[in-house]
Amino acid sequence: PRPSVIMATPHVRLDPRGRPVALPSSKIGEFSALVESAARGGLRVGFAAEILLDRRMPAGAGASAACLPGTSWLLVELPPRIPLFVAIRRIRSVTASGLKPLLAHPERCAFVRSDPGRLSRLASTGACLQVSVRSLVRGSEELRETAWQTLRSGFCHVLASDCHDTGDLLLPEVEDLVAGRLGRAAWEALTCVNPSTVLADGEPPPVRGAA
């Protein structure tokens, strides 16, 4: 099925008090109008933020405003060379705030690339894991292989385009590649069923692709 909603999640950092920096509302409106006017079939744009956890998020940080609309899901990312034990503390600071962390591109973390078995430690925090299409087709061979291992691990929940530039691949452009390696059911779960569950503020199950 064709997507009906596209989520725009600009990068946001935490201020010295651990609060997300406000998104520029004028740019949000400008982008939304541009996409919706150019889209076919009534595609809608939703806005949230992708928050860099370069520090702990204290309780009451006001991060709920940056969540995916109508949900308690907060899209977060980790500094790529953060130690595993620090990463776990940062993610748990999100859950301690009453929010549900959706962790973008864990495959880019050095501790995952050195040992993909550590994905289970990330999953134990309660975070849902989201692999980026960009990691499947760009970057080093090590990064690409780690991304595929993450999809096959049984700990991944969502596959996202993570589109930054006009040359980046969109989800439909990798459908045959991913479905061919992981199976059609895994593709549908990662790109349609589970994202829909997240946007309904539900709890998606992890997906295990074909070996």
mmCIF file of C-alpha atoms in Angstrom:
data_model
loop_
_atom_site.group_PDB
_atom_site.id
_atom_site.type_symbol
_atom_site.label_atom_id
_atom_site.label_comp_id
_atom_site.label_asym_id
_atom_site.label_seq_id
_atom_site.Cartn_x
_atom_site.Cartn_y
_atom_site.Cartn_z
ATOM 1 C CA PRO A 1 0.000 0.000 0.000
ATOM 2 C CA ARG A 2 1.072 3.579 -0.714
ATOM 3 C CA PRO A 3 1.909 5.686 2.357
ATOM 4 C CA SER A 4 -0.620 8.344 3.351
ATOM 5 C CA VAL A 5 1.601 10.152 5.859
ATOM 6 C CA ILE A 6 5.218 11.220 5.670
ATOM 7 C CA MET A 7 6.964 12.133 8.911
ATOM 8 C CA ALA A 8 9.448 15.003 8.787
ATOM 9 C CA THR A 9 11.810 14.820 11.751
ATOM 10 C CA PRO A 10 14.455 17.576 11.679
ATOM 11 C CA HIS A 11 17.497 17.125 13.907
ATOM 12 C CA VAL A 12 17.215 18.731 17.326
ATOM 13 C CA ARG A 13 19.707 18.915 20.180
ATOM 14 C CA LEU A 14 19.104 19.201 23.890
ATOM 15 C CA ASP A 15 19.937 22.486 25.576
ATOM 16 C CA PRO A 16 22.231 22.551 28.667
ATOM 17 C CA ARG A 17 19.237 21.713 30.857
ATOM 18 C CA GLY A 18 18.370 18.651 28.775
ATOM 19 C CA ARG A 19 15.360 20.226 27.064
ATOM 20 C CA PRO A 20 14.805 19.930 23.289
ATOM 21 C CA VAL A 21 15.474 23.122 21.369
ATOM 22 C CA ALA A 22 12.254 24.416 19.799
ATOM 23 C CA LEU A 23 11.616 23.667 16.136
ATOM 24 C CA PRO A 24 11.385 26.665 13.755
ATOM 25 C CA SER A 25 7.643 26.892 13.095
ATOM 26 C CA SER A 26 8.008 29.010 9.953
ATOM 27 C CA LYS A 27 10.181 26.389 8.259
ATOM 28 C CA ILE A 28 7.774 23.627 9.299
ATOM 29 C CA GLY A 29 4.844 25.397 7.660
ATOM 30 C CA GLU A 30 6.841 26.124 4.524
ATOM 31 C CA PHE A 31 7.960 22.514 4.103
ATOM 32 C CA SER A 32 4.509 21.093 4.825
ATOM 33 C CA ALA A 33 2.847 23.320 2.228
ATOM 34 C CA LEU A 34 5.488 22.435 -0.370
ATOM 35 C CA VAL A 35 5.177 18.658 0.084
ATOM 36 C CA GLU A 36 1.410 18.540 0.299
ATOM 37 C CA SER A 37 0.993 20.701 -2.811
ATOM 38 C CA ALA A 38 3.404 18.540 -4.820
ATOM 39 C CA ALA A 39 2.198 15.161 -3.542
ATOM 40 C CA ARG A 40 -0.333 12.973 -5.285
ATOM 41 C CA GLY A 41 -3.083 11.027 -3.596
ATOM 42 C CA GLY A 42 -3.507 13.242 -0.551
ATOM 43 C CA LEU A 43 -0.155 12.628 1.110
ATOM 44 C CA ARG A 44 -0.028 14.387 4.477
ATOM 45 C CA VAL A 45 2.999 15.635 6.403
ATOM 46 C CA GLY A 46 3.498 15.149 10.129
ATOM 47 C CA PHE A 47 6.235 16.792 12.167
ATOM 48 C CA ALA A 48 8.262 15.681 15.147
ATOM 49 C CA ALA A 49 11.977 15.833 15.947
ATOM 50 C CA GLU A 50 14.977 13.537 15.925
ATOM 51 C CA ILE A 51 16.715 14.318 19.197
ATOM 52 C CA LEU A 52 20.404 13.711 19.724
ATOM 53 C CA LEU A 53 20.951 12.161 23.152
ATOM 54 C CA ASP A 54 24.307 13.750 23.787
ATOM 55 C CA ARG A 55 23.233 14.177 27.430
ATOM 56 C CA ARG A 56 20.653 12.646 29.747
ATOM 57 C CA MET A 57 17.093 13.864 29.483
ATOM 58 C CA PRO A 58 15.850 14.892 32.936
ATOM 59 C CA ALA A 59 12.295 14.239 34.073
ATOM 60 C CA GLY A 60 9.986 17.083 33.123
ATOM 61 C CA ALA A 61 12.182 18.211 30.232
ATOM 62 C CA GLY A 62 9.127 19.055 28.116
ATOM 63 C CA ALA A 63 10.114 16.646 25.369
ATOM 64 C CA SER A 64 6.552 15.454 24.733
ATOM 65 C CA ALA A 65 6.078 18.369 22.320
ATOM 66 C CA ALA A 66 8.742 16.797 20.097
ATOM 67 C CA CYS A 67 7.056 13.367 20.011
ATOM 68 C CA LEU A 68 5.441 11.907 16.916
ATOM 69 C CA PRO A 69 2.043 13.651 16.711
ATOM 70 C CA GLY A 70 -0.590 12.216 19.024
ATOM 71 C CA THR A 71 1.824 9.713 20.567
ATOM 72 C CA SER A 72 4.336 9.345 23.369
ATOM 73 C CA TRP A 73 6.963 8.054 20.914
ATOM 74 C CA LEU A 74 10.120 10.184 20.779
ATOM 75 C CA LEU A 75 12.545 9.677 17.898
ATOM 76 C CA VAL A 76 16.083 9.781 19.274
ATOM 77 C CA GLU A 77 19.598 9.145 18.034
ATOM 78 C CA LEU A 78 22.868 8.439 19.818
ATOM 79 C CA PRO A 79 26.322 9.916 19.238
ATOM 80 C CA PRO A 80 28.034 7.327 17.008
ATOM 81 C CA ARG A 81 30.963 6.613 19.357
ATOM 82 C CA ILE A 82 29.062 6.586 22.629
ATOM 83 C CA PRO A 83 29.903 3.631 24.947
ATOM 84 C CA LEU A 84 27.168 1.033 25.339
ATOM 85 C CA PHE A 85 26.629 1.597 29.073
ATOM 86 C CA VAL A 86 26.223 5.359 28.519
ATOM 87 C CA ALA A 87 23.836 4.743 25.621
ATOM 88 C CA ILE A 88 21.646 2.596 27.851
ATOM 89 C CA ARG A 89 21.541 5.324 30.523
ATOM 90 C CA ARG A 90 20.582 7.974 27.949
ATOM 91 C CA ILE A 91 17.768 5.861 26.513
ATOM 92 C CA ARG A 92 16.471 5.006 29.976
ATOM 93 C CA SER A 93 16.367 8.707 30.791
ATOM 94 C CA VAL A 94 13.755 8.993 28.039
ATOM 95 C CA THR A 95 11.618 6.174 29.410
ATOM 96 C CA ALA A 96 11.979 7.651 32.913
ATOM 97 C CA SER A 97 10.369 10.804 31.511
ATOM 98 C CA GLY A 98 7.301 8.767 30.593
ATOM 99 C CA LEU A 99 8.099 8.683 26.888
ATOM 100 C CA LYS A 100 8.761 5.787 24.517
ATOM 101 C CA PRO A 101 12.070 5.976 22.633
ATOM 102 C CA LEU A 102 12.232 5.100 18.942
ATOM 103 C CA LEU A 103 15.965 4.762 18.310
ATOM 104 C CA ALA A 104 17.084 5.891 14.865
ATOM 105 C CA HIS A 105 19.856 4.030 13.024
ATOM 106 C CA PRO A 106 21.407 1.985 15.875
ATOM 107 C CA GLU A 107 23.547 0.349 13.181
ATOM 108 C CA ARG A 108 25.677 3.506 13.096
ATOM 109 C CA CYS A 109 26.779 3.127 16.716
ATOM 110 C CA ALA A 110 30.358 1.880 17.005
ATOM 111 C CA PHE A 111 29.437 -0.597 19.770
ATOM 112 C CA VAL A 112 26.845 -2.224 17.471
ATOM 113 C CA ARG A 113 29.201 -2.356 14.489
ATOM 114 C CA SER A 114 31.843 -4.086 16.616
ATOM 115 C CA ASP A 115 29.318 -6.570 18.045
ATOM 116 C CA PRO A 116 25.766 -6.728 16.609
ATOM 117 C CA GLY A 117 24.870 -9.032 19.507
ATOM 118 C CA ARG A 118 24.670 -5.895 21.652
ATOM 119 C CA LEU A 119 21.382 -5.021 19.955
ATOM 120 C CA SER A 120 19.686 -7.141 22.612
ATOM 121 C CA ARG A 121 21.027 -4.744 25.280
ATOM 122 C CA LEU A 122 19.487 -1.806 23.455
ATOM 123 C CA ALA A 123 16.199 -3.645 23.089
ATOM 124 C CA SER A 124 16.196 -4.356 26.837
ATOM 125 C CA THR A 125 15.805 -0.611 27.490
ATOM 126 C CA GLY A 126 12.311 -0.675 25.992
ATOM 127 C CA ALA A 127 13.360 1.244 22.892
ATOM 128 C CA CYS A 128 12.080 0.336 19.457
ATOM 129 C CA LEU A 129 14.872 0.155 16.883
ATOM 130 C CA GLN A 130 14.642 1.841 13.488
ATOM 131 C CA VAL A 131 17.111 1.046 10.691
ATOM 132 C CA SER A 132 17.765 3.621 7.967
ATOM 133 C CA VAL A 133 17.620 2.818 4.271
ATOM 134 C CA ARG A 134 20.670 5.057 3.840
ATOM 135 C CA SER A 135 22.696 2.586 5.906
ATOM 136 C CA LEU A 136 21.724 -0.294 3.617
ATOM 137 C CA VAL A 137 23.098 1.313 0.478
ATOM 138 C CA ARG A 138 25.580 4.009 1.543
ATOM 139 C CA GLY A 139 28.671 4.250 3.693
ATOM 140 C CA SER A 140 31.267 1.612 4.426
ATOM 141 C CA GLU A 141 30.845 -2.094 3.831
ATOM 142 C CA GLU A 142 30.908 -2.562 7.619
ATOM 143 C CA LEU A 143 27.995 -0.145 8.076
ATOM 144 C CA ARG A 144 25.947 -1.759 5.308
ATOM 145 C CA GLU A 145 26.493 -5.246 6.701
ATOM 146 C CA THR A 146 25.639 -4.109 10.240
ATOM 147 C CA ALA A 147 22.389 -2.588 8.952
ATOM 148 C CA TRP A 148 21.404 -5.873 7.305
ATOM 149 C CA GLN A 149 22.387 -7.813 10.427
ATOM 150 C CA THR A 150 20.181 -5.494 12.478
ATOM 151 C CA LEU A 151 17.224 -6.172 10.187
ATOM 152 C CA ARG A 152 17.812 -9.913 10.497
ATOM 153 C CA SER A 153 18.437 -9.854 14.237
ATOM 154 C CA GLY A 154 14.840 -10.041 15.427
ATOM 155 C CA PHE A 155 15.260 -6.789 17.412
ATOM 156 C CA CYS A 156 14.368 -4.257 14.695
ATOM 157 C CA HIS A 157 10.897 -2.707 14.528
ATOM 158 C CA VAL A 158 10.900 -0.113 11.710
ATOM 159 C CA LEU A 159 12.700 0.612 8.439
ATOM 160 C CA ALA A 160 12.738 4.315 7.504
ATOM 161 C CA SER A 161 14.040 6.195 4.498
ATOM 162 C CA ASP A 162 16.004 8.685 6.642
ATOM 163 C CA CYS A 163 16.066 10.855 3.544
ATOM 164 C CA HIS A 164 18.332 13.898 3.896
ATOM 165 C CA ASP A 165 19.024 14.899 0.290
ATOM 166 C CA THR A 166 17.300 14.717 -3.082
ATOM 167 C CA GLY A 167 19.593 11.861 -4.121
ATOM 168 C CA ASP A 168 18.688 9.630 -1.176
ATOM 169 C CA LEU A 169 16.615 6.526 -1.869
ATOM 170 C CA LEU A 170 12.976 6.408 -0.808
ATOM 171 C CA LEU A 171 11.349 3.281 0.599
ATOM 172 C CA PRO A 172 9.673 2.164 -2.676
ATOM 173 C CA GLU A 173 13.080 2.164 -4.367
ATOM 174 C CA VAL A 174 14.445 -0.519 -2.030
ATOM 175 C CA GLU A 175 11.272 -2.627 -1.753
ATOM 176 C CA ASP A 176 12.435 -5.410 -4.071
ATOM 177 C CA LEU A 177 15.889 -5.483 -2.466
ATOM 178 C CA VAL A 178 14.626 -5.697 1.118
ATOM 179 C CA ALA A 179 11.690 -8.006 0.431
ATOM 180 C CA GLY A 180 13.997 -10.255 -1.573
ATOM 181 C CA ARG A 181 16.407 -10.632 1.351
ATOM 182 C CA LEU A 182 14.017 -10.558 4.310
ATOM 183 C CA GLY A 183 10.744 -11.788 2.867
ATOM 184 C CA ARG A 184 7.573 -9.956 1.874
ATOM 185 C CA ALA A 185 5.966 -10.275 5.331
ATOM 186 C CA ALA A 186 8.981 -8.645 6.998
ATOM 187 C CA TRP A 187 8.956 -5.801 4.475
ATOM 188 C CA GLU A 188 5.263 -5.075 5.128
ATOM 189 C CA ALA A 189 5.780 -5.195 8.893
ATOM 190 C CA LEU A 190 8.835 -2.910 8.881
ATOM 191 C CA THR A 191 7.485 -0.281 6.491
ATOM 192 C CA CYS A 192 3.716 -0.315 6.937
ATOM 193 C CA VAL A 193 2.268 -2.312 9.835
ATOM 194 C CA ASN A 194 4.708 -1.278 12.568
ATOM 195 C CA PRO A 195 4.972 2.405 11.542
ATOM 196 C CA SER A 196 1.162 2.566 11.579
ATOM 197 C CA THR A 197 1.177 1.022 15.056
ATOM 198 C CA VAL A 198 3.686 3.615 16.266
ATOM 199 C CA LEU A 199 1.589 6.490 14.875
ATOM 200 C CA ALA A 200 -1.416 5.019 16.708
ATOM 201 C CA ASP A 201 0.699 5.104 19.915
ATOM 202 C CA GLY A 202 0.766 1.309 20.041
ATOM 203 C CA GLU A 203 3.604 -1.091 20.801
ATOM 204 C CA PRO A 204 4.902 -2.729 17.606
ATOM 205 C CA PRO A 205 6.526 -6.161 17.831
ATOM 206 C CA PRO A 206 10.077 -6.676 16.593
ATOM 207 C CA VAL A 207 10.418 -8.218 13.154
ATOM 208 C CA ARG A 208 12.589 -11.180 12.260
ATOM 209 C CA GLY A 209 13.579 -11.265 8.620
ATOM 210 C CA ALA A 210 14.667 -14.279 6.649
ATOM 211 C CA ALA A 211 18.080 -15.672 7.520
#
